[in-house]
GROMACS .gro file of N, CA and C in nm:
model
  468
    1MET      N    1   2.916   3.540   0.572
    1MET     CA    2   2.918   3.670   0.636
    1MET      C    3   2.959   3.772   0.533
    2ASN      N    4   2.872   3.858   0.501
    2ASN     CA    5   2.905   3.970   0.414
    2ASN      C    6   2.827   4.089   0.467
    3PRO      N    7   2.842   4.204   0.405
    3PRO     CA    8   2.777   4.323   0.463
    3PRO      C    9   2.626   4.313   0.481
    4VAL      N   10   2.558   4.220   0.414
    4VAL     CA   11   2.413   4.211   0.431
    4VAL      C   12   2.372   4.117   0.542
    5CYS      N   13   2.466   4.040   0.598
    5CYS     CA   14   2.433   3.946   0.705
    5CYS      C   15   2.424   4.019   0.838
    6GLU      N   16   2.332   3.976   0.920
    6GLU     CA   17   2.309   4.041   1.049
    6GLU      C   18   2.390   3.982   1.162
    7GLY      N   19   2.439   3.863   1.151
    7GLY     CA   20   2.511   3.798   1.260
    7GLY      C   21   2.491   3.649   1.255
    8LEU      N   22   2.554   3.581   1.348
    8LEU     CA   23   2.549   3.435   1.352
    8LEU      C   24   2.486   3.389   1.482
    9THR      N   25   2.428   3.271   1.480
    9THR     CA   26   2.381   3.211   1.603
    9THR      C   27   2.463   3.086   1.630
   10ALA      N   28   2.476   3.053   1.757
   10ALA     CA   29   2.557   2.939   1.799
   10ALA      C   30   2.509   2.812   1.728
   11GLY      N   31   2.602   2.733   1.684
   11GLY     CA   32   2.571   2.605   1.623
   11GLY      C   33   2.551   2.608   1.473
   12GLU      N   34   2.548   2.726   1.411
   12GLU     CA   35   2.526   2.729   1.266
   12GLU      C   36   2.657   2.746   1.190
   13HIS      N   37   2.666   2.674   1.078
   13HIS     CA   38   2.778   2.693   0.988
   13HIS      C   39   2.762   2.829   0.921
   14TRP      N   40   2.871   2.883   0.870
   14TRP     CA   41   2.869   3.015   0.810
   14TRP      C   42   2.970   3.019   0.696
   15ARG      N   43   2.960   3.121   0.612
   15ARG     CA   44   3.049   3.133   0.496
   15ARG      C   45   3.097   3.276   0.480
   16PRO      N   46   3.228   3.298   0.491
   16PRO     CA   47   3.279   3.428   0.450
   16PRO      C   48   3.266   3.437   0.298
   17THR      N   49   3.240   3.553   0.245
   17THR     CA   50   3.221   3.563   0.099
   17THR      C   51   3.312   3.669   0.040
   18ASN      N   52   3.358   3.641  -0.080
   18ASN     CA   53   3.440   3.732  -0.158
   18ASN      C   54   3.418   3.696  -0.304
   19SER      N   55   3.442   3.789  -0.393
   19SER     CA   56   3.424   3.759  -0.535
   19SER      C   57   3.539   3.815  -0.616
   20TYR      N   58   3.547   3.770  -0.739
   20TYR     CA   59   3.650   3.813  -0.834
   20TYR      C   60   3.584   3.828  -0.970
   21PHE      N   61   3.630   3.926  -1.047
   21PHE     CA   62   3.588   3.933  -1.186
   21PHE      C   63   3.707   3.975  -1.270
   22GLY      N   64   3.705   3.930  -1.395
   22GLY     CA   65   3.810   3.963  -1.490
   22GLY      C   66   3.751   3.975  -1.630
   23ALA      N   67   3.834   4.011  -1.725
   23ALA     CA   68   3.788   4.031  -1.862
   23ALA      C   69   3.762   3.898  -1.932
   24GLU      N   70   3.687   3.904  -2.040
   24GLU     CA   71   3.677   3.791  -2.133
   24GLU      C   72   3.814   3.777  -2.199
   25ALA      N   73   3.852   3.656  -2.236
   25ALA     CA   74   3.984   3.635  -2.298
   25ALA      C   75   4.004   3.721  -2.421
   26ALA      N   76   3.901   3.733  -2.504
   26ALA     CA   77   3.913   3.810  -2.629
   26ALA      C   78   3.929   3.960  -2.603
   27ASP      N   79   3.884   4.007  -2.488
   27ASP     CA   80   3.891   4.150  -2.456
   27ASP      C   81   4.006   4.185  -2.363
   28ALA      N   82   4.079   4.087  -2.313
   28ALA     CA   83   4.181   4.111  -2.211
   28ALA      C   84   4.296   4.197  -2.263
   29VAL      N   85   4.334   4.293  -2.181
   29VAL     CA   86   4.453   4.376  -2.206
   29VAL      C   87   4.539   4.370  -2.080
   30TYR      N   88   4.671   4.377  -2.099
   30TYR     CA   89   4.762   4.360  -1.986
   30TYR      C   90   4.871   4.466  -1.986
   31PRO      N   91   4.928   4.489  -1.869
   31PRO     CA   92   5.043   4.580  -1.862
   31PRO      C   93   5.159   4.524  -1.946
   32PRO      N   94   5.243   4.610  -1.998
   32PRO     CA   95   5.359   4.564  -2.076
   32PRO      C   96   5.442   4.464  -1.995
   33GLY      N   97   5.478   4.354  -2.059
   33GLY     CA   98   5.562   4.253  -1.996
   33GLY      C   99   5.488   4.145  -1.921
   34TYR      N  100   5.361   4.166  -1.890
   34TYR     CA  101   5.285   4.063  -1.818
   34TYR      C  102   5.232   3.960  -1.917
   35VAL      N  103   5.258   3.833  -1.888
   35VAL     CA  104   5.208   3.724  -1.971
   35VAL      C  105   5.131   3.628  -1.880
   36PRO      N  106   5.000   3.615  -1.899
   36PRO     CA  107   4.922   3.525  -1.812
   36PRO      C  108   4.953   3.378  -1.842
   37LEU      N  109   4.925   3.293  -1.743
   37LEU     CA  110   4.940   3.149  -1.763
   37LEU      C  111   4.827   3.094  -1.850
   38HIS      N  112   4.708   3.155  -1.839
   38HIS     CA  113   4.590   3.112  -1.912
   38HIS      C  114   4.525   3.232  -1.981
   39ALA      N  115   4.464   3.209  -2.095
   39ALA     CA  116   4.402   3.317  -2.173
   39ALA      C  117   4.288   3.384  -2.098
   40TYR      N  118   4.207   3.305  -2.027
   40TYR     CA  119   4.096   3.362  -1.950
   40TYR      C  120   4.148   3.405  -1.814
   41PRO      N  121   4.131   3.532  -1.777
   41PRO     CA  122   4.178   3.579  -1.647
   41PRO      C  123   4.125   3.499  -1.528
   42VAL      N  124   4.000   3.452  -1.534
   42VAL     CA  125   3.947   3.371  -1.424
   42VAL      C  126   4.029   3.242  -1.411
   43ASP      N  127   4.056   3.175  -1.523
   43ASP     CA  128   4.138   3.053  -1.519
   43ASP      C  129   4.279   3.083  -1.470
   44ASP      N  130   4.331   3.199  -1.510
   44ASP     CA  131   4.466   3.239  -1.469
   44ASP      C  132   4.476   3.257  -1.318
   45VAL      N  133   4.382   3.331  -1.260
   45VAL     CA  134   4.390   3.353  -1.115
   45VAL      C  135   4.365   3.223  -1.039
   46LEU      N  136   4.273   3.140  -1.086
   46LEU     CA  137   4.246   3.014  -1.017
   46LEU      C  138   4.366   2.921  -1.017
   47ALA      N  139   4.451   2.929  -1.122
   47ALA     CA  140   4.572   2.847  -1.129
   47ALA      C  141   4.679   2.893  -1.029
   48LYS      N  142   4.665   3.013  -0.977
   48LYS     CA  143   4.766   3.072  -0.889
   48LYS      C  144   4.718   3.092  -0.745
   49LEU      N  145   4.593   3.062  -0.717
   49LEU     CA  146   4.529   3.107  -0.593
   49LEU      C  147   4.498   2.996  -0.494
   50THR      N  148   4.523   3.024  -0.368
   50THR     CA  149   4.460   2.956  -0.255
   50THR      C  150   4.408   3.067  -0.164
   51VAL      N  151   4.316   3.033  -0.078
   51VAL     CA  152   4.257   3.130   0.013
   51VAL      C  153   4.271   3.078   0.155
   52LYS      N  154   4.310   3.167   0.244
   52LYS     CA  155   4.315   3.135   0.386
   52LYS      C  156   4.206   3.213   0.457
   53VAL      N  157   4.142   3.149   0.552
   53VAL     CA  158   4.047   3.216   0.642
   53VAL      C  159   4.107   3.206   0.781
   54VAL      N  160   4.132   3.321   0.842
   54VAL     CA  161   4.191   3.327   0.976
   54VAL      C  162   4.082   3.374   1.072
   55ILE      N  163   4.053   3.290   1.168
   55ILE     CA  164   3.953   3.320   1.271
   55ILE      C  165   4.027   3.372   1.394
   56ASP      N  166   3.982   3.483   1.447
   56ASP     CA  167   4.038   3.540   1.570
   56ASP      C  168   4.190   3.559   1.561
   57GLY      N  169   4.233   3.616   1.447
   57GLY     CA  170   4.376   3.638   1.424
   57GLY      C  171   4.442   3.717   1.536
   58GLY      N  172   4.564   3.675   1.571
   58GLY     CA  173   4.642   3.744   1.673
   58GLY      C  174   4.603   3.714   1.816
   59THR      N  175   4.510   3.619   1.835
   59THR     CA  176   4.469   3.581   1.970
   59THR      C  177   4.511   3.437   1.997
   60SER      N  178   4.496   3.395   2.121
   60SER     CA  179   4.530   3.256   2.155
   60SER      C  180   4.431   3.157   2.094
   61GLN      N  181   4.315   3.207   2.046
   61GLN     CA  182   4.215   3.121   1.982
   61GLN      C  183   4.230   3.119   1.830
   62GLN      N  184   4.336   3.179   1.775
   62GLN     CA  185   4.350   3.188   1.629
   62GLN      C  186   4.348   3.049   1.565
   63GLN      N  187   4.269   3.040   1.457
   63GLN     CA  188   4.262   2.919   1.375
   63GLN      C  189   4.271   2.963   1.230
   64THR      N  190   4.344   2.885   1.149
   64THR     CA  191   4.361   2.917   1.008
   64THR      C  192   4.320   2.797   0.924
   65TYR      N  193   4.239   2.823   0.822
   65TYR     CA  194   4.192   2.721   0.730
   65TYR      C  195   4.232   2.762   0.589
   66THR      N  196   4.271   2.665   0.507
   66THR     CA  197   4.315   2.694   0.371
   66THR      C  198   4.225   2.621   0.272
   67PHE      N  199   4.188   2.691   0.163
   67PHE     CA  200   4.101   2.636   0.061
   67PHE      C  201   4.164   2.659  -0.076
   68SER      N  202   4.145   2.562  -0.165
   68SER     CA  203   4.197   2.575  -0.301
   68SER      C  204   4.080   2.569  -0.400
   69PRO      N  205   4.104   2.613  -0.524
   69PRO     CA  206   3.997   2.606  -0.624
   69PRO      C  207   3.946   2.464  -0.651
   70ALA      N  208   4.023   2.363  -0.612
   70ALA     CA  209   3.976   2.225  -0.628
   70ALA      C  210   3.856   2.197  -0.538
   71ASP      N  211   3.839   2.277  -0.433
   71ASP     CA  212   3.724   2.263  -0.343
   71ASP      C  213   3.607   2.338  -0.406
   72LYS      N  214   3.526   2.266  -0.483
   72LYS     CA  215   3.416   2.328  -0.558
   72LYS      C  216   3.308   2.388  -0.469
   73ASP      N  217   3.304   2.346  -0.342
   73ASP     CA  218   3.209   2.405  -0.249
   73ASP      C  219   3.258   2.542  -0.201
   74ALA      N  220   3.390   2.562  -0.197
   74ALA     CA  221   3.447   2.688  -0.151
   74ALA      C  222   3.463   2.789  -0.264
   75PHE      N  223   3.490   2.741  -0.385
   75PHE     CA  224   3.508   2.827  -0.501
   75PHE      C  225   3.394   2.799  -0.598
   76ARG      N  226   3.303   2.892  -0.614
   76ARG     CA  227   3.188   2.874  -0.702
   76ARG      C  228   3.215   2.943  -0.835
   77THR      N  229   3.264   2.865  -0.931
   77THR     CA  230   3.293   2.918  -1.065
   77THR      C  231   3.173   2.903  -1.157
   78ASP      N  232   3.069   2.836  -1.110
   78ASP     CA  233   2.949   2.814  -1.192
   78ASP      C  234   2.848   2.929  -1.180
   79VAL      N  235   2.878   3.027  -1.096
   79VAL     CA  236   2.788   3.140  -1.075
   79VAL      C  237   2.867   3.269  -1.097
   80ARG      N  238   2.814   3.355  -1.182
   80ARG     CA  239   2.876   3.486  -1.204
   80ARG      C  240   2.810   3.590  -1.114
   81ILE      N  241   2.881   3.697  -1.086
   81ILE     CA  242   2.825   3.805  -1.005
   81ILE      C  243   2.695   3.854  -1.070
   82HIS      N  244   2.694   3.863  -1.203
   82HIS     CA  245   2.576   3.909  -1.277
   82HIS      C  246   2.453   3.821  -1.250
   83ASP      N  247   2.476   3.692  -1.225
   83ASP     CA  248   2.363   3.602  -1.197
   83ASP      C  249   2.289   3.644  -1.070
   84LEU      N  250   2.361   3.698  -0.973
   84LEU     CA  251   2.300   3.739  -0.847
   84LEU      C  252   2.264   3.886  -0.843
   85ASN      N  253   2.334   3.964  -0.926
   85ASN     CA  254   2.309   4.108  -0.932
   85ASN      C  255   2.307   4.149  -1.079
   86PRO      N  256   2.192   4.143  -1.144
   86PRO     CA  257   2.183   4.173  -1.287
   86PRO      C  258   2.231   4.312  -1.328
   87SER      N  259   2.244   4.404  -1.234
   87SER     CA  260   2.297   4.537  -1.269
   87SER      C  261   2.449   4.534  -1.287
   88PHE      N  262   2.515   4.427  -1.241
   88PHE     CA  263   2.660   4.412  -1.259
   88PHE      C  264   2.687   4.362  -1.400
   89PRO      N  265   2.793   4.409  -1.466
   89PRO     CA  266   2.822   4.361  -1.603
   89PRO      C  267   2.836   4.209  -1.608
   90ASP      N  268   2.793   4.149  -1.715
   90ASP     CA  269   2.801   4.004  -1.732
   90ASP      C  270   2.940   3.967  -1.784
   91ILE      N  271   3.036   3.970  -1.693
   91ILE     CA  272   3.174   3.935  -1.727
   91ILE      C  273   3.216   3.816  -1.641
   92PRO      N  274   3.321   3.744  -1.682
   92PRO     CA  275   3.364   3.626  -1.606
   92PRO      C  276   3.392   3.661  -1.460
   93SER      N  277   3.345   3.576  -1.372
   93SER     CA  278   3.364   3.600  -1.229
   93SER      C  279   3.343   3.470  -1.153
   94PHE      N  280   3.377   3.473  -1.024
   94PHE     CA  281   3.349   3.359  -0.936
   94PHE      C  282   3.339   3.411  -0.794
   95PHE      N  283   3.290   3.322  -0.707
   95PHE     CA  284   3.277   3.354  -0.565
   95PHE      C  285   3.365   3.261  -0.483
   96VAL      N  286   3.419   3.314  -0.376
   96VAL     CA  287   3.488   3.235  -0.274
   96VAL      C  288   3.393   3.232  -0.155
   97ILE      N  289   3.340   3.114  -0.122
   97ILE     CA  290   3.242   3.102  -0.013
   97ILE      C  291   3.264   2.973   0.065
   98PRO      N  292   3.379   2.957   0.130
   98PRO     CA  293   3.404   2.832   0.203
   98PRO      C  294   3.307   2.814   0.320
   99ARG      N  295   3.267   2.691   0.342
   99ARG     CA  296   3.178   2.659   0.454
   99ARG      C  297   3.262   2.641   0.579
  100MET      N  298   3.229   2.716   0.681
  100MET     CA  299   3.307   2.716   0.804
  100MET      C  300   3.228   2.652   0.917
  101ALA      N  301   3.302   2.591   1.010
  101ALA     CA  302   3.241   2.530   1.128
  101ALA      C  303   3.181   2.639   1.217
  102PRO      N  304   3.082   2.602   1.298
  102PRO     CA  305   3.022   2.700   1.389
  102PRO      C  306   3.125   2.761   1.484
  103LEU      N  307   3.103   2.886   1.519
  103LEU     CA  308   3.188   2.955   1.616
  103LEU      C  309   3.120   2.955   1.752
  104SER      N  310   3.199   2.969   1.856
  104SER     CA  311   3.142   2.977   1.991
  104SER      C  312   3.072   3.112   2.011
  105VAL      N  313   2.986   3.117   2.110
  105VAL     CA  314   2.914   3.241   2.141
  105VAL      C  315   3.015   3.349   2.180
  106GLY      N  316   2.993   3.469   2.130
  106GLY     CA  317   3.080   3.581   2.164
  106GLY      C  318   3.129   3.655   2.041
  107HIS      N  319   3.226   3.743   2.062
  107HIS     CA  320   3.281   3.824   1.954
  107HIS      C  321   3.400   3.753   1.889
  108HIS      N  322   3.403   3.753   1.758
  108HIS     CA  323   3.512   3.694   1.680
  108HIS      C  324   3.547   3.789   1.566
  109THR      N  325   3.660   3.761   1.503
  109THR     CA  326   3.694   3.826   1.377
  109THR      C  327   3.729   3.717   1.277
  110HIS      N  328   3.713   3.750   1.149
  110HIS     CA  329   3.759   3.659   1.045
  110HIS      C  330   3.823   3.742   0.934
  111GLU      N  331   3.932   3.689   0.883
  111GLU     CA  332   4.006   3.754   0.775
  111GLU      C  333   4.015   3.658   0.659
  112LEU      N  334   3.988   3.707   0.539
  112LEU     CA  335   4.003   3.627   0.419
  112LEU      C  336   4.127   3.677   0.346
  113ILE      N  337   4.221   3.587   0.324
  113ILE     CA  338   4.350   3.621   0.264
  113ILE      C  339   4.367   3.545   0.134
  114TRP      N  340   4.393   3.618   0.026
  114TRP     CA  341   4.426   3.556  -0.102
  114TRP      C  342   4.576   3.529  -0.102
  115VAL      N  343   4.616   3.409  -0.143
  115VAL     CA  344   4.757   3.373  -0.154
  115VAL      C  345   4.783   3.338  -0.300
  116LEU      N  346   4.864   3.421  -0.366
  116LEU     CA  347   4.896   3.401  -0.508
  116LEU      C  348   5.039   3.350  -0.523
  117THR      N  349   5.056   3.246  -0.605
  117THR     CA  350   5.189   3.192  -0.630
  117THR      C  351   5.268   3.276  -0.730
  118ALA      N  352   5.199   3.361  -0.805
  118ALA     CA  353   5.262   3.449  -0.903
  118ALA      C  354   5.172   3.570  -0.922
  119GLN      N  355   5.225   3.675  -0.980
  119GLN     CA  356   5.146   3.794  -1.009
  119GLN      C  357   5.027   3.757  -1.096
  120HIS      N  358   4.916   3.827  -1.073
  120HIS     CA  359   4.796   3.807  -1.155
  120HIS      C  360   4.742   3.943  -1.196
  121CYS      N  361   4.702   3.956  -1.324
  121CYS     CA  362   4.635   4.076  -1.374
  121CYS      C  363   4.500   4.032  -1.432
  122ASP      N  364   4.397   4.112  -1.408
  122ASP     CA  365   4.260   4.072  -1.442
  122ASP      C  366   4.220   4.095  -1.588
  123GLY      N  367   4.308   4.157  -1.669
  123GLY     CA  368   4.279   4.177  -1.811
  123GLY      C  369   4.189   4.295  -1.841
  124ILE      N  370   4.151   4.373  -1.740
  124ILE     CA  371   4.059   4.484  -1.759
  124ILE      C  372   4.132   4.614  -1.795
  125SER      N  373   4.258   4.626  -1.751
  125SER     CA  374   4.332   4.751  -1.771
  125SER      C  375   4.480   4.721  -1.792
  126THR      N  376   4.550   4.812  -1.859
  126THR     CA  377   4.695   4.798  -1.873
  126THR      C  378   4.769   4.864  -1.756
  127ASP      N  379   4.696   4.921  -1.661
  127ASP     CA  380   4.756   4.985  -1.545
  127ASP      C  381   4.775   4.880  -1.434
  128PRO      N  382   4.900   4.844  -1.402
  128PRO     CA  383   4.921   4.740  -1.302
  128PRO      C  384   4.870   4.779  -1.163
  129ASP      N  385   4.863   4.908  -1.132
  129ASP     CA  386   4.812   4.950  -1.002
  129ASP      C  387   4.661   4.930  -0.990
  130VAL      N  388   4.593   4.920  -1.103
  130VAL     CA  389   4.448   4.902  -1.105
  130VAL      C  390   4.411   4.755  -1.121
  131SER      N  391   4.485   4.683  -1.204
  131SER     CA  392   4.442   4.549  -1.247
  131SER      C  393   4.527   4.432  -1.202
  132CYS      N  394   4.633   4.455  -1.125
  132CYS     CA  395   4.723   4.345  -1.091
  132CYS      C  396   4.740   4.330  -0.940
  133LEU      N  397   4.758   4.206  -0.899
  133LEU     CA  398   4.796   4.173  -0.762
  133LEU      C  399   4.932   4.104  -0.768
  134PRO      N  400   5.021   4.135  -0.675
  134PRO     CA  401   5.152   4.070  -0.675
  134PRO      C  402   5.144   3.929  -0.618
  135ALA      N  403   5.247   3.852  -0.642
  135ALA     CA  404   5.258   3.722  -0.576
  135ALA      C  405   5.265   3.745  -0.426
  136GLY      N  406   5.216   3.649  -0.350
  136GLY     CA  407   5.220   3.659  -0.205
  136GLY      C  408   5.081   3.668  -0.146
  137GLU      N  409   5.072   3.719  -0.024
  137GLU     CA  410   4.946   3.726   0.049
  137GLU      C  411   4.883   3.864   0.039
  138PHE      N  412   4.751   3.865   0.021
  138PHE     CA  413   4.674   3.988   0.010
  138PHE      C  414   4.549   3.973   0.095
  139SER      N  415   4.535   4.057   0.197
  139SER     CA  416   4.416   4.051   0.283
  139SER      C  417   4.298   4.115   0.210
  140ALA      N  418   4.197   4.034   0.182
  140ALA     CA  419   4.077   4.086   0.116
  140ALA      C  420   3.992   4.164   0.215
  141PHE      N  421   3.985   4.118   0.340
  141PHE     CA  422   3.910   4.188   0.444
  141PHE      C  423   3.935   4.125   0.580
  142VAL      N  424   3.907   4.202   0.683
  142VAL     CA  425   3.894   4.154   0.821
  142VAL      C  426   3.759   4.204   0.867
  143ARG      N  427   3.675   4.114   0.915
  143ARG     CA  428   3.540   4.152   0.956
  143ARG      C  429   3.507   4.094   1.093
  144PRO      N  430   3.421   4.162   1.167
  144PRO     CA  431   3.375   4.107   1.294
  144PRO      C  432   3.267   4.002   1.271
  145ALA      N  433   3.253   3.914   1.366
  145ALA     CA  434   3.145   3.815   1.364
  145ALA      C  435   3.099   3.797   1.508
  146ASP      N  436   2.981   3.844   1.537
  146ASP     CA  437   2.926   3.828   1.671
  146ASP      C  438   2.827   3.712   1.670
  147VAL      N  439   2.853   3.616   1.758
  147VAL     CA  440   2.773   3.494   1.765
  147VAL      C  441   2.686   3.500   1.890
  148SER      N  442   2.556   3.479   1.870
  148SER     CA  443   2.462   3.484   1.982
  148SER      C  444   2.393   3.349   1.999
  149ILE      N  445   2.325   3.336   2.111
  149ILE     CA  446   2.246   3.216   2.138
  149ILE      C  447   2.113   3.235   2.065
  150PRO      N  448   2.067   3.133   1.993
  150PRO     CA  449   1.939   3.148   1.922
  150PRO      C  450   1.824   3.175   2.015
  151GLU      N  451   1.732   3.257   1.971
  151GLU     CA  452   1.609   3.285   2.048
  151GLU      C  453   1.523   3.160   2.047
  152PRO      N  454   1.466   3.122   2.161
  152PRO     CA  455   1.377   3.007   2.162
  152PRO      C  456   1.253   3.032   2.077
  153VAL      N  457   1.206   2.930   2.013
  153VAL     CA  458   1.085   2.940   1.932
  153VAL      C  459   0.965   2.907   2.023
  154PRO      N  460   0.869   2.998   2.029
  154PRO     CA  461   0.753   2.972   2.117
  154PRO      C  462   0.677   2.846   2.070
  155ALA      N  463   0.631   2.771   2.167
  155ALA     CA  464   0.552   2.651   2.137
  155ALA      C  465   0.414   2.693   2.088
  156GLY      N  466   0.360   2.611   2.003
  156GLY     CA  467   0.222   2.638   1.968
  156GLY      C  468   0.202   2.657   1.828
   0.00000   0.00000   0.00000
């Protein structure tokens, strides 16, 4: 589910999507005092990150799922944003696209939350307000998901 998706039909798996990009290790710059765990910002954030997907948050139907970078189906480090959108700069990046179970028919919400064990800076700027996320939870988005019954396919 991302801004280009039209909706879901009952019985189909779906994937919330989010992406990350950071500097090349040789080009990385950081705010004073910040020392990354890994030279490559992508490796650095992956060492600190888990992602939670909250379905129908704040309701009696709330369900929470957690994914780590070890789940290669949920974290696609083999594809850069540039691979899918050539107008985007060819810099290190990855996608978070966990496969989710089908939702019941009706209106739902889903929230993707980044959980960082330590501060992370992307190496693009020395301004911490632009390039850094603090340790803790960060809501990447909350989006609606309307699930409908599939239209029957005419015989013939």
